[in-house]
Tab-separated table of C-alpha atoms in Angstrom:
chain	number	residue	atom	x	y	z
A	1	MET	CA	99.517	27.230	13.989
A	2	LYS	CA	97.672	24.847	11.654
A	3	THR	CA	94.929	24.393	14.238
A	4	ILE	CA	94.438	28.148	14.462
A	5	LYS	CA	94.237	28.460	10.677
A	6	HIS	CA	91.759	25.601	10.402
A	7	GLY	CA	89.658	27.030	13.208
A	8	ALA	CA	89.586	30.458	11.610
A	9	MET	CA	88.614	28.938	8.296
A	10	ALA	CA	85.808	26.944	9.879
A	11	PHE	CA	84.532	30.054	11.641
A	12	ALA	CA	84.550	32.001	8.357
A	13	VAL	CA	82.616	29.254	6.579
A	14	LEU	CA	80.013	29.153	9.337
A	15	ALA	CA	79.697	32.940	9.348
A	16	ALA	CA	79.250	33.064	5.600
A	17	ALA	CA	76.630	30.323	5.731
A	18	SER	CA	74.591	32.341	8.204
A	19	LEU	CA	74.357	35.381	5.922
A	20	PRO	CA	71.274	35.837	3.708
A	21	ALA	CA	71.803	35.117	0.009
A	22	LEU	CA	72.074	38.471	-1.743
A	23	SER	CA	70.729	36.999	-4.967
A	24	GLN	CA	67.487	35.950	-3.257
A	25	PRO	CA	66.096	39.001	-1.440
A	26	ALA	CA	63.242	38.461	0.968
A	27	ASN	CA	59.724	39.388	-0.118
A	28	VAL	CA	57.445	41.765	1.766
A	29	ALA	CA	53.789	42.592	1.187
A	30	LEU	CA	52.906	45.303	-1.299
A	31	THR	CA	51.412	48.101	0.760
A	32	VAL	CA	50.529	51.484	-0.716
A	33	PRO	CA	51.004	54.420	1.666
A	34	ASP	CA	48.006	56.616	2.491
A	35	ALA	CA	47.896	59.798	0.405
A	36	ALA	CA	47.449	61.691	3.675
A	37	SER	CA	51.055	60.800	4.503
A	38	ILE	CA	52.410	62.998	1.708
A	39	PRO	CA	54.203	65.778	3.585
A	40	ALA	CA	53.553	69.468	3.155
A	41	GLY	CA	56.185	71.689	1.558
A	42	PRO	CA	58.705	71.105	-1.242
A	43	MET	CA	59.001	67.330	-0.739
A	44	GLY	CA	55.262	66.857	-0.901
A	45	ASP	CA	55.086	69.055	-3.988
A	46	ALA	CA	57.769	66.913	-5.653
A	47	ILE	CA	55.892	63.689	-4.822
A	48	LYS	CA	52.684	65.040	-6.339
A	49	ARG	CA	54.553	66.323	-9.374
A	50	GLY	CA	56.197	62.936	-9.856
A	51	LYS	CA	52.830	61.194	-9.872
A	52	GLU	CA	51.530	63.732	-12.379
A	53	LEU	CA	54.516	63.193	-14.692
A	54	LEU	CA	54.095	59.431	-14.615
A	55	SER	CA	50.317	59.546	-15.115
A	56	ASP	CA	50.195	62.232	-17.828
A	57	THR	CA	53.616	61.646	-19.346
A	58	ARG	CA	52.882	62.349	-22.986
A	59	ARG	CA	51.428	65.783	-22.301
A	60	GLN	CA	53.736	66.783	-19.443
A	61	LEU	CA	56.979	65.711	-21.140
A	62	PRO	CA	56.431	66.059	-24.896
A	63	GLY	CA	60.159	66.441	-25.512
A	64	ASN	CA	60.866	63.062	-23.897
A	65	VAL	CA	57.913	60.992	-25.107
A	66	GLY	CA	57.987	59.939	-28.746
A	67	ASN	CA	54.705	58.024	-28.896
A	68	GLY	CA	51.188	58.167	-27.465
A	69	LEU	CA	51.796	56.474	-24.126
A	70	ASN	CA	51.883	57.403	-20.454
A	71	CYS	CA	53.946	55.446	-17.921
A	72	THR	CA	50.762	54.331	-16.171
A	73	ASN	CA	49.517	52.538	-19.285
A	74	CYS	CA	51.658	49.616	-18.088
A	75	HIS	CA	52.360	50.563	-14.454
A	76	LEU	CA	48.679	50.522	-13.543
A	77	ASN	CA	46.952	52.803	-11.048
A	78	GLY	CA	49.951	54.995	-10.429
A	79	GLY	CA	52.359	52.071	-10.139
A	80	THR	CA	50.515	50.452	-7.217
A	81	VAL	CA	49.091	47.254	-8.745
A	82	ALA	CA	50.783	43.926	-8.048
A	83	TYR	CA	52.057	42.134	-11.163
A	84	ALA	CA	51.613	45.313	-13.219
A	85	SER	CA	55.242	46.315	-12.636
A	86	PRO	CA	54.526	48.368	-9.484
A	87	TRP	CA	56.915	51.068	-8.299
A	88	VAL	CA	56.348	50.216	-4.637
A	89	GLY	CA	59.693	49.224	-3.100
A	90	LEU	CA	61.856	50.266	-6.052
A	91	ALA	CA	63.622	53.022	-4.124
A	92	GLY	CA	65.393	50.408	-2.003
A	93	ALA	CA	65.902	47.862	-4.794
A	94	PHE	CA	68.334	49.927	-6.866
A	95	PRO	CA	71.169	49.989	-7.806
A	96	GLU	CA	70.442	46.563	-9.273
A	97	TYR	CA	72.012	44.209	-11.793
A	98	ARG	CA	70.027	44.049	-15.046
A	99	ALA	CA	70.778	41.232	-17.463
A	100	ARG	CA	69.574	43.282	-20.425
A	101	SER	CA	72.184	45.948	-19.646
A	102	GLY	CA	74.775	43.437	-18.481
A	103	LYS	CA	75.678	45.693	-15.561
A	104	ILE	CA	74.478	47.256	-12.341
A	105	ILE	CA	72.266	50.251	-13.067
A	106	SER	CA	70.718	53.055	-11.029
A	107	LEU	CA	67.025	53.780	-10.673
A	108	GLN	CA	67.558	56.847	-12.880
A	109	GLU	CA	68.925	54.587	-15.621
A	110	ARG	CA	65.949	52.253	-15.231
A	111	VAL	CA	63.524	55.170	-15.561
A	112	ASN	CA	65.325	56.336	-18.688
A	113	ASP	CA	65.207	52.825	-20.119
A	114	CYS	CA	61.436	53.205	-20.146
A	115	PHE	CA	61.570	56.657	-21.707
A	116	GLN	CA	63.788	55.411	-24.524
A	117	ARG	CA	62.041	52.088	-25.093
A	118	SER	CA	58.448	51.987	-23.879
A	119	MET	CA	57.950	55.700	-24.598
A	120	ASN	CA	60.116	55.622	-27.755
A	121	GLY	CA	61.578	58.928	-26.595
A	122	LYS	CA	64.542	60.640	-25.015
A	123	PRO	CA	66.088	60.243	-21.530
A	124	LEU	CA	65.679	62.747	-18.721
A	125	ALA	CA	68.744	64.441	-17.252
A	126	PHE	CA	69.675	62.674	-14.016
A	127	ASP	CA	69.671	65.954	-12.080
A	128	SER	CA	66.549	67.434	-13.669
A	129	ALA	CA	63.574	68.568	-11.597
A	130	GLU	CA	61.446	66.033	-13.470
A	131	MET	CA	63.701	63.076	-12.672
A	132	ASN	CA	63.912	64.131	-9.025
A	133	ALA	CA	60.119	64.394	-8.847
A	134	ILE	CA	59.707	60.899	-10.306
A	135	LEU	CA	62.218	59.498	-7.812
A	136	ALA	CA	60.468	61.350	-4.972
A	137	TYR	CA	57.166	59.698	-5.881
A	138	MET	CA	58.773	56.253	-6.083
A	139	LYS	CA	60.517	56.828	-2.759
A	140	TRP	CA	57.220	57.779	-1.139
A	141	LEU	CA	55.547	54.689	-2.607
A	142	SER	CA	58.375	52.657	-1.045
A	143	THR	CA	57.668	53.934	2.480
A	144	GLY	CA	58.159	51.105	4.962
A	145	VAL	CA	59.770	48.698	2.482
A	146	PRO	CA	63.239	47.720	3.781
A	147	ALA	CA	66.109	48.249	1.356
A	148	GLY	CA	67.221	45.063	-0.354
A	149	THR	CA	63.793	43.413	-0.303
A	150	ASN	CA	61.263	42.786	-3.052
A	151	VAL	CA	57.563	43.446	-2.731
A	152	THR	CA	55.296	40.544	-3.580
A	153	GLY	CA	53.961	41.288	-7.037
A	154	ARG	CA	57.034	43.112	-8.321
A	155	GLY	CA	57.343	42.988	-12.096
A	156	PHE	CA	54.890	40.694	-13.855
A	157	GLU	CA	53.290	37.346	-13.063
A	158	LYS	CA	55.393	34.335	-14.012
A	159	ILE	CA	54.265	32.543	-17.128
A	160	ASP	CA	55.314	29.215	-18.607
A	161	THR	CA	57.834	30.032	-21.325
A	162	ALA	CA	57.544	26.481	-22.640
A	163	LEU	CA	54.095	27.312	-24.034
A	164	ARG	CA	54.234	27.444	-27.827
A	165	PRO	CA	52.335	30.331	-29.429
A	166	ASP	CA	49.489	29.986	-31.901
A	167	ARG	CA	49.353	33.375	-33.635
A	168	ALA	CA	46.193	32.568	-35.599
A	169	HIS	CA	44.378	31.842	-32.342
A	170	GLY	CA	45.994	34.956	-30.871
A	171	ARG	CA	44.431	37.048	-33.635
A	172	ALA	CA	41.001	35.652	-32.709
A	173	VAL	CA	41.590	36.321	-28.994
A	174	TYR	CA	42.635	39.887	-29.816
A	175	ALA	CA	39.502	40.491	-31.886
A	176	ALA	CA	37.248	39.104	-29.154
A	177	GLN	CA	38.942	40.445	-26.025
A	178	CYS	CA	41.213	43.384	-26.921
A	179	ALA	CA	40.046	45.214	-30.046
A	180	SER	CA	37.139	46.993	-28.333
A	181	CYS	CA	39.661	49.041	-26.310
A	182	HIS	CA	42.885	48.903	-28.306
A	183	GLY	CA	41.357	49.080	-31.781
A	184	ALA	CA	41.022	46.547	-34.564
A	185	GLU	CA	44.382	47.704	-35.940
A	186	GLY	CA	46.039	48.172	-32.543
A	187	GLN	CA	45.660	51.937	-32.860
A	188	GLY	CA	44.076	52.557	-29.465
A	189	VAL	CA	41.215	54.921	-28.703
A	190	ALA	CA	42.163	58.581	-28.980
A	191	ASN	CA	41.213	61.185	-26.408
A	192	PRO	CA	39.723	64.364	-27.961
A	193	GLN	CA	41.877	66.396	-25.540
A	194	GLY	CA	45.013	64.661	-26.818
A	195	GLY	CA	46.625	61.318	-26.113
A	196	TYR	CA	44.656	58.126	-25.705
A	197	VAL	CA	41.837	56.817	-23.543
A	198	PHE	CA	43.130	53.324	-24.316
A	199	PRO	CA	46.722	53.036	-25.576
A	200	PRO	CA	47.855	51.714	-28.949
A	201	VAL	CA	49.591	48.341	-28.876
A	202	TRP	CA	51.254	48.601	-32.262
A	203	GLY	CA	51.960	51.279	-34.828
A	204	LYS	CA	53.874	54.551	-34.578
A	205	ASP	CA	52.388	55.598	-31.223
A	206	ALA	CA	53.099	52.293	-29.444
A	207	PHE	CA	56.175	51.041	-27.562
A	208	ASN	CA	59.193	50.255	-29.717
A	209	VAL	CA	60.860	46.896	-30.368
A	210	GLY	CA	63.367	47.466	-27.548
A	211	ALA	CA	60.663	47.643	-24.869
A	212	GLY	CA	60.083	44.772	-22.500
A	213	MET	CA	56.452	44.670	-23.632
A	214	ALA	CA	57.632	43.889	-27.164
A	215	ARG	CA	58.804	40.501	-25.872
A	216	MET	CA	56.155	37.814	-26.280
A	217	TYR	CA	56.398	36.146	-22.855
A	218	THR	CA	56.760	39.441	-20.991
A	219	ALA	CA	53.664	40.794	-22.727
A	220	ALA	CA	51.823	37.529	-22.067
A	221	ALA	CA	52.585	37.752	-18.347
A	222	PHE	CA	51.159	41.293	-18.210
A	223	VAL	CA	48.086	40.296	-20.229
A	224	LYS	CA	47.399	37.178	-18.155
A	225	HIS	CA	47.192	39.067	-14.865
A	226	ASN	CA	45.808	42.428	-15.966
A	227	MET	CA	43.824	42.161	-19.198
A	228	PRO	CA	41.113	42.689	-20.295
A	229	LEU	CA	41.138	45.721	-18.002
A	230	GLY	CA	39.122	44.942	-14.897
A	231	GLN	CA	38.925	41.254	-15.854
A	232	GLY	CA	42.501	40.170	-15.208
A	233	GLY	CA	42.984	36.434	-14.782
A	234	THR	CA	40.118	35.471	-17.090
A	235	LEU	CA	42.392	34.467	-19.971
A	236	SER	CA	44.308	31.202	-19.807
A	237	ALA	CA	48.090	31.246	-19.941
A	238	GLN	CA	47.882	29.765	-23.446
A	239	ASP	CA	45.442	32.470	-24.574
A	240	ALA	CA	47.768	35.136	-23.144
A	241	VAL	CA	50.796	33.712	-24.967
A	242	ASP	CA	48.842	33.422	-28.208
A	243	VAL	CA	47.513	36.982	-28.168
A	244	ALA	CA	50.909	38.345	-27.112
A	245	ALA	CA	52.518	36.480	-29.995
A	246	PHE	CA	50.024	38.162	-32.325
A	247	PHE	CA	50.364	41.784	-31.196
A	248	THR	CA	54.065	41.890	-30.319
A	249	GLU	CA	54.973	40.930	-33.888
A	250	GLN	CA	52.939	43.770	-35.407
A	251	PRO	CA	54.767	46.821	-36.836
A	252	ARG	CA	56.164	49.282	-34.301
A	253	PRO	CA	59.068	51.745	-34.057
A	254	ASP	CA	62.576	50.332	-34.134
A	255	PHE	CA	65.155	50.805	-31.373
A	256	PRO	CA	68.703	50.585	-32.762
A	257	GLY	CA	70.171	50.358	-29.251
A	258	ARG	CA	68.735	46.860	-28.861
A	259	ALA	CA	71.793	45.537	-30.713
A	260	LYS	CA	73.735	46.133	-27.492
A	261	ASP	CA	71.247	44.341	-25.234
A	262	TRP	CA	72.280	41.244	-23.231
A	263	PRO	CA	76.016	41.729	-23.783
A	264	LYS	CA	76.802	38.739	-21.549
A	265	GLY	CA	75.227	36.391	-24.080
A	266	ASP	CA	72.111	35.402	-22.110
A	267	ARG	CA	69.557	36.843	-24.532
A	268	PRO	CA	66.030	35.427	-23.898
A	269	LYS	CA	64.408	33.464	-26.679
A	270	ASP	CA	61.605	36.002	-27.141
A	271	ALA	CA	63.893	39.066	-27.386
A	272	ARG	CA	63.213	41.145	-30.485
């Protein structure tokens, strides 16, 4: 009887060892589906509507957006750019554990996180036509990406969080590299038709203090890979940290809900 038990235990250990680690999903290439693959009919209409909502968010959803931003101000080129928080593959990545929430959340909850934080606005109803359209677009972008995998370039580029910021140098970097688009006072460049040609990075129409972009190292990672627009990768990691330290500490809307963030006690050092 002991032999049988030991044999069964050994078999179980071997079987478990052969399984992939769920905490380390495999990576696949970021591939954007051809627009010609959008189907005709209601599903295709929803996909196109989802892209419109995410690209023209402030005007399309004025009751849910409390600042001057569109989703694609950070999720560049319709959420298709690596290391600019692309939406490719997200449909199969959620539900997912999020340390900031301290729990497993749905993709709908993640979308609403952005509406409440980055857009300083109000959440969408989970069963609304607008939420379904956004999910339809993200699902289409995820065509061919196996569930449980990450696309290469998901989120932002890694940056050395041991780098110490120099805010005075960051101010100089901002003036030289950022102010021409985002304004000397971070106010952005307004569009005569409404909204902004280039988004504000602080002030009342910018993301609030609960947004990921309000964190110095998160903002630095985005800046390092993507800014100045069209010249991503030209700033050093130190320059990116310095300029992020400068603009993330500028005045912006508050987010009272941030008091409940990281309930497990693993709050990052750059959290606002």
